[in-house]
Amino acid sequence: MKISIIVGTRPEIIKMSPIIRECIGLNVDFFILHSGQHYSFNMDRVFFEQLELPQSKYNLNVGSGSHAEQTSKILIGIEKVLLKESPNVILVEGDTNTVLAGALAASKLHIKIGHVEAGLRSYDRTMPEEINRILTDHCSDYLFAPTEKSKQILLTENIPDAKIFVTGNTVVDSVFQNLKLANKKLNIFDKLELTKKEYFLVTIHRQENVDNSTRFNNILKGLKMLLKEYDIPVIYPLHPRARNKMQEYNLDSAGIKIIEPLDYLGFLQLEKNARIILTDSGGVQEEACILGIPCVTLRDNTERPETIDVGANILAGTLPEKIVNSVAMMYNNNKIWNNPFGDGNSGKKIVRILRKQL
Ligand code: UD1
Ligand code: UDP
């Protein structure tokens, strides 16, 4: 069995790492194919170094561009590699343009496709991620659904039961494998002058929020209202898309502690000790839930409803008053919930299933 593990962006590198480790441990024949969708050191290389992942065998270096430009460059590049390497199966994870291009390239070459994190739906087709998820699920051969709920979604879309495997989400493996390391790491709280449990952690980068000046400005207004009301820092590691848009729209972020995107271990530490996490990220909603930290999602919908069902997360949208009210609801949330995304062995399960099937 030869596996092509395809990655392109920060969350794909982090969430594929348990599968890569499992392949190494079991001596499975695999190679990493990186699209180069993310390329800045702190969005890409830092994770390979910190998670001690092997170099990607191929990097297509596609960089940034419009959706069509980026997806098509990845598609062309991946096809060439797959023709040369003839893997039995490709693995993609999540919902990025790299995921869609990988799935499309493989399907036309009749190479089997495994989709990790299958069956997530926001039911909002204006989001590029939603289109990528639906199309990838529908051309995949092995659909690794994180929960029963995501499996049911796939069944209602007439995907055959035999193709679906409920494995949990590899994000749990990543958190468990790295949290101890994170705790040992140089103290980020001194460096950032933060006190544990006395700050709000923010990540906002999704296209539907930051590419819309009104929505992005409303979010920043809401964050500034929190600063006044609670008098604890709001820390925001800024994704490059958000940085560009903040500059382009000339938005006021005065008072908010803006820093560069963090490495994974540093970010995990900040998540684990935040009072509340405010985010529009998919992976961060999951990690907050796994780590037991209340989350306020600055979106109108989520493809991670399990986090809401267990009481770990709440949807706030982007209106400032609604953000403040949602934070108030979660601020003294002492509820303890069970993480719905698995036991931290998803990577193992996925590789075991592939070895059995191929
Ligand atoms: C992509 C994914 C999104 C995911 C996010 C993870 C798609 C459609 N979107 O969004 O689902 O949540 O990755 O972080 O695939 N840039 C840099 N350096 C980089 C990468 C990007 O400066 O290493 C800047 C460029 O100006 C670029 C912009 O960020 O135009 C957006 O990058 P892009 O990869 O198009 O989308 P993301 O917003 O990162
Ligand atoms: N993350 C990180 N540093 C940061 C912000 C996020 O390492 O400064 C990690 C986070 O722990 C999670 C992943 O990046 O594992 C989430 O990626 P992102 O929010 O970019 O994308 P999404 O999950 O929304 O697709």
XYZ file of C-alpha atoms and ligand atoms in Angstrom:
422
model
C 0.000 0.000 0.000
C 1.325 3.412 -0.938
C -0.383 6.524 0.446
C -0.078 10.066 -0.811
C -0.787 12.373 2.109
C -1.831 15.732 0.705
C -1.579 18.931 2.744
C -1.635 22.625 1.906
C -2.593 24.815 4.848
C -1.885 25.220 8.561
C -4.806 23.114 9.839
C -4.119 20.322 7.357
C -0.505 20.016 8.507
C -1.519 19.970 12.182
C -4.401 17.540 11.761
C -2.595 15.162 9.395
C 0.361 14.889 11.776
C -1.107 11.952 13.771
C -1.654 10.002 10.538
C 1.875 10.778 9.370
C 3.254 9.609 12.727
C 1.220 6.428 12.511
C 2.488 5.700 8.985
C 6.066 6.189 10.166
C 5.482 3.957 13.214
C 4.031 1.138 11.118
C 6.514 1.525 8.291
C 3.745 2.222 5.795
C 4.887 3.431 2.377
C 3.764 7.052 2.146
C 4.865 10.437 0.943
C 3.748 13.971 1.721
C 2.560 16.158 -1.124
C 2.337 19.821 -0.144
C 0.424 22.160 -2.434
C 2.149 25.266 -1.071
C -1.226 26.964 -0.498
C 0.269 28.211 2.780
C 3.930 29.144 2.542
C 4.824 31.847 5.116
C 7.114 30.395 7.795
C 4.558 30.855 10.568
C 1.716 29.305 8.527
C 3.674 26.315 7.240
C 7.301 25.417 8.041
C 6.980 26.086 11.767
C 4.514 23.207 12.072
C 6.742 20.732 10.223
C 9.616 21.675 12.526
C 7.678 21.718 15.765
C 5.751 18.511 15.103
C 8.938 16.885 13.774
C 7.297 15.871 10.524
C 9.340 14.583 7.590
C 9.915 16.974 4.702
C 7.262 16.872 2.026
C 8.547 14.921 -0.972
C 6.850 17.399 -3.292
C 5.934 21.027 -2.804
C 3.941 22.525 -5.657
C 4.564 26.081 -4.375
C 1.256 27.294 -5.794
C 0.986 30.209 -3.352
C -1.985 32.540 -3.164
C -4.512 33.509 -5.838
C -8.196 33.543 -6.673
C -10.090 30.346 -5.959
C -10.024 29.199 -9.586
C -6.384 30.098 -10.049
C -5.242 28.417 -6.867
C -7.413 25.308 -7.220
C -6.473 24.784 -10.849
C -2.737 25.148 -10.209
C -2.979 22.577 -7.423
C -5.029 20.260 -9.647
C -2.438 20.353 -12.425
C 0.463 19.888 -10.026
C -1.111 17.012 -8.132
C -2.022 15.154 -11.314
C 1.635 15.138 -12.400
C 2.813 13.780 -9.052
C 0.109 11.112 -8.895
C 0.945 9.942 -12.418
C 4.598 9.630 -11.446
C 4.061 7.975 -8.053
C 0.934 5.849 -8.667
C -0.173 5.656 -5.023
C -3.021 3.294 -4.119
C -4.786 5.991 -2.190
C -4.597 9.692 -1.444
C -5.586 11.179 1.885
C -6.958 14.696 2.255
C -8.340 16.334 5.393
C -10.933 19.048 5.799
C -12.285 21.544 3.310
C -9.613 23.704 1.694
C -8.928 24.280 -1.982
C -6.022 21.836 -1.652
C -8.447 19.150 -0.459
C -10.823 19.656 -3.371
C -8.026 19.717 -5.960
C -6.472 16.562 -4.503
C -9.760 14.706 -4.602
C -10.535 15.815 -8.159
C -7.104 14.914 -9.508
C -7.173 11.461 -7.916
C -10.733 10.649 -8.971
C -9.992 11.240 -12.666
C -6.969 8.944 -12.395
C -9.059 6.255 -10.623
C -6.894 6.511 -7.540
C -8.775 5.853 -4.313
C -9.540 8.827 -2.090
C -9.744 8.918 1.683
C -11.417 12.013 3.122
C -10.567 12.665 6.731
C -13.191 14.852 8.440
C -15.988 13.790 6.097
C -19.647 14.675 6.535
C -19.347 18.172 7.985
C -21.953 20.647 6.725
C -22.621 24.293 7.518
C -25.468 24.302 4.976
C -24.146 27.633 3.723
C -23.056 27.285 0.132
C -21.674 30.823 -0.023
C -18.705 29.496 1.968
C -15.928 28.127 -0.250
C -15.275 25.450 2.378
C -18.824 24.080 2.089
C -18.496 23.514 -1.660
C -15.103 21.870 -1.129
C -16.541 19.533 1.522
C -19.555 18.424 -0.482
C -17.619 17.774 -3.674
C -14.803 15.968 -1.876
C -17.183 13.747 0.074
C -19.028 12.804 -3.078
C -15.943 11.636 -4.932
C -14.299 9.873 -1.988
C -14.014 6.115 -1.477
C -13.275 6.135 2.260
C -15.128 8.732 4.277
C -13.692 9.128 7.758
C -16.521 10.799 9.642
C -15.564 12.251 13.028
C -18.925 11.534 14.703
C -22.147 9.570 14.246
C -23.798 12.867 13.382
C -21.483 13.424 10.415
C -22.069 9.830 9.318
C -25.836 10.430 9.333
C -25.366 13.514 7.154
C -23.484 11.437 4.591
C -26.165 8.747 4.633
C -28.875 11.327 3.984
C -26.860 12.396 0.918
C -27.027 8.796 -0.316
C -23.393 7.953 0.253
C -23.242 4.181 0.791
C -22.849 3.015 4.385
C -19.953 0.745 3.417
C -17.798 3.755 2.510
C -18.277 5.520 5.853
C -16.108 4.942 8.930
C -16.670 6.801 12.191
C -13.149 7.369 13.482
C -13.287 10.543 15.574
C -11.272 13.545 14.444
C -7.474 13.534 14.290
C -7.556 16.975 15.927
C -8.033 15.137 19.245
C -4.905 13.066 18.597
C -2.985 16.264 17.808
C -4.120 17.981 20.978
C -3.383 14.967 23.198
C -0.015 14.273 21.559
C 1.158 17.860 21.915
C -0.422 19.293 25.049
C 2.217 17.875 27.392
C 4.953 19.242 25.157
C 3.157 22.584 25.083
C 3.015 22.771 28.870
C 6.767 22.180 29.067
C 7.493 24.866 26.519
C 8.968 28.207 27.440
C 6.341 30.199 29.255
C 4.346 32.121 26.689
C 2.405 33.968 29.397
C 5.466 35.881 30.589
C 6.421 36.664 27.039
C 2.989 38.050 26.197
C 2.423 39.520 29.671
C -0.762 37.539 30.211
C -2.250 35.944 33.302
C -3.843 32.529 32.973
C -7.635 32.636 32.725
C -7.572 36.411 32.465
C -7.681 37.035 28.744
C -9.883 36.431 25.731
C -8.241 34.569 22.850
C -9.446 35.518 19.382
C -8.871 34.063 15.916
C -10.842 35.441 12.984
C -9.788 34.722 9.415
C -12.659 33.255 7.428
C -13.427 34.835 4.067
C -17.086 35.511 4.945
C -15.964 37.613 7.918
C -12.715 39.355 7.053
C -13.412 39.991 3.360
C -16.538 41.892 4.363
C -15.570 45.266 5.859
C -18.862 45.661 7.744
C -18.715 42.243 9.332
C -15.024 42.546 10.192
C -15.517 46.024 11.647
C -18.479 44.817 13.714
C -16.372 42.012 15.152
C -13.624 44.463 16.106
C -16.247 46.746 17.693
C -17.553 43.807 19.720
C -14.016 42.952 20.878
C -13.411 46.564 21.936
C -16.670 46.496 23.920
C -15.389 43.392 25.717
C -12.194 45.223 26.632
C -14.235 47.955 28.320
C -16.634 45.621 30.048
C -14.193 43.042 31.436
C -10.918 44.945 31.568
C -8.858 41.882 30.616
C -6.735 41.645 27.448
C -8.074 40.485 24.119
C -5.271 38.697 22.289
C -5.542 38.089 18.571
C -2.877 36.157 16.623
C -3.578 37.593 13.204
C -3.911 35.342 10.149
C -2.327 36.915 7.031
C -5.680 37.146 5.237
C -7.101 39.113 8.168
C -4.001 41.311 8.373
C -4.292 42.223 4.688
C -7.992 42.982 4.961
C -7.610 44.998 8.164
C -5.109 47.194 6.351
C -7.120 47.401 3.117
C -10.298 48.508 4.960
C -8.331 50.682 7.374
C -10.078 49.135 10.373
C -9.502 50.312 13.932
C -8.231 47.616 16.286
C -7.002 49.953 19.040
C -6.620 48.203 22.387
C -6.690 44.686 20.965
C -3.375 42.877 21.436
C -2.527 41.839 17.904
C 0.360 39.430 17.412
C 1.771 37.313 14.581
C 0.271 33.837 14.046
C 1.643 31.512 16.713
C 3.322 28.149 16.506
C 1.134 25.198 17.535
C 2.544 24.587 21.020
C 2.327 28.262 21.933
C -1.197 28.510 20.587
C -2.308 25.379 22.454
C -1.043 26.916 25.684
C -3.003 30.084 25.028
C -6.137 28.087 24.208
C -5.865 25.876 27.299
C -5.649 28.867 29.635
C -8.033 31.329 27.959
C -11.102 32.562 29.800
C -13.088 32.300 26.586
C -12.092 31.671 22.986
C -13.771 33.750 20.259
C -13.262 32.382 16.784
C -14.553 31.641 13.310
C -12.061 28.802 12.806
C -13.213 25.225 12.440
C -10.199 23.674 14.142
C -10.230 26.176 16.992
C -13.922 25.441 17.770
C -12.961 21.777 18.061
C -9.853 22.399 20.150
C -11.711 24.677 22.590
C -14.269 21.904 23.086
C -11.562 19.257 23.581
C -9.655 21.438 26.052
C -12.757 22.331 28.078
C -12.655 26.050 27.281
C -15.936 27.869 26.462
C -16.104 29.068 22.879
C -18.052 31.881 21.212
C -18.210 31.372 17.464
C -18.396 34.565 15.441
C -20.403 33.072 12.622
C -24.057 32.472 11.777
C -23.615 28.720 11.423
C -21.202 25.946 12.231
C -20.347 22.623 10.653
C -19.315 21.511 14.164
C -22.788 21.358 15.859
C -21.492 18.725 18.303
C -19.661 21.534 20.140
C -22.962 23.367 20.636
C -24.850 20.210 21.593
C -22.458 19.516 24.502
C -22.659 23.124 25.718
C -19.081 24.081 24.816
C -19.871 26.569 22.078
C -22.402 29.225 21.154
C -23.069 30.977 17.839
C -22.861 34.761 18.157
C -22.837 36.013 14.563
C -20.951 39.283 14.134
C -23.095 42.056 15.640
C -21.206 43.774 18.506
C -24.029 43.587 21.079
C -24.670 39.937 20.241
C -20.969 39.180 20.727
C -20.996 40.842 24.145
C -24.204 39.034 25.189
C -22.825 35.688 24.037
C -19.610 36.205 26.001
C -21.693 37.082 29.075
C -23.543 33.788 28.690
C -20.305 31.791 28.520
C -18.214 33.832 30.966
C -19.103 31.938 34.100
C -19.751 28.683 32.335
C -18.389 26.076 34.716
C -20.019 23.260 32.831
C -17.955 20.184 32.141
C -18.660 18.390 28.919
C -17.383 15.307 27.165
C -15.369 15.846 24.030
C -17.481 14.452 21.186
C -14.634 14.070 18.665
C -13.084 10.788 19.788
C -10.468 9.267 22.055
C -7.295 10.476 20.377
C -6.759 7.343 18.309
C -8.274 8.525 15.036
C -4.969 8.439 13.170
C -4.401 4.838 14.223
C -7.943 3.852 13.246
C -7.694 5.480 9.819
C -4.396 3.825 8.920
C -5.685 0.470 10.196
C -8.812 0.748 8.034
C -6.772 1.606 4.958
C -4.434 -1.340 5.508
C -7.425 -3.670 5.751
C -9.178 -2.253 2.703
C -6.273 -2.001 0.282
C -7.526 28.747 3.745
C -8.780 27.909 3.593
C -9.637 28.038 4.844
C -8.829 27.674 6.080
C -7.534 28.473 6.127
C -6.684 27.948 7.250
C -9.642 27.698 1.294
C -10.726 28.101 0.379
N -9.590 28.373 2.457
O -7.931 30.095 3.894
O -10.732 27.155 4.760
O -9.615 27.962 7.206
O -6.812 28.316 4.897
O -5.841 28.929 7.772
O -8.879 26.825 0.993
N -1.247 34.284 2.929
C 0.024 34.571 3.343
N 0.853 33.543 3.671
C 0.473 32.265 3.594
C -0.826 31.975 3.164
C -1.685 32.994 2.844
O 0.422 35.745 3.414
O 1.271 31.369 3.913
C -2.190 35.407 2.616
C -2.239 35.751 1.140
O -2.406 37.128 1.047
C -3.498 35.059 0.675
C -4.404 35.082 1.901
O -3.509 34.987 2.999
O -4.087 35.700 -0.410
C -5.400 33.961 1.937
O -4.774 32.695 1.776
P -5.580 31.453 1.136
O -4.756 30.234 1.184
O -6.177 31.843 -0.175
O -6.817 31.288 2.092
P -6.924 31.295 3.665
O -7.676 32.513 4.063
O -5.612 31.043 4.274
N -3.331 27.665 15.139
C -1.978 27.872 15.415
N -1.552 29.166 15.585
C -2.375 30.235 15.520
C -3.749 30.012 15.241
C -4.190 28.714 15.041
O -1.196 26.928 15.495
O -1.912 31.372 15.699
C -3.799 26.278 14.916
C -4.925 25.832 15.819
O -4.412 25.286 17.004
C -5.640 24.797 14.963
C -5.416 25.272 13.542
O -4.350 26.226 13.614
O -5.049 23.522 15.100
C -6.657 25.933 12.982
O -6.358 26.477 11.744
P -7.142 27.705 11.113
O -7.904 28.402 12.170
O -6.155 28.489 10.325
O -8.073 27.007 10.046
P -9.511 26.291 10.105
O -9.479 25.276 11.180
O -10.534 27.353 10.308
O -9.649 25.708 8.742
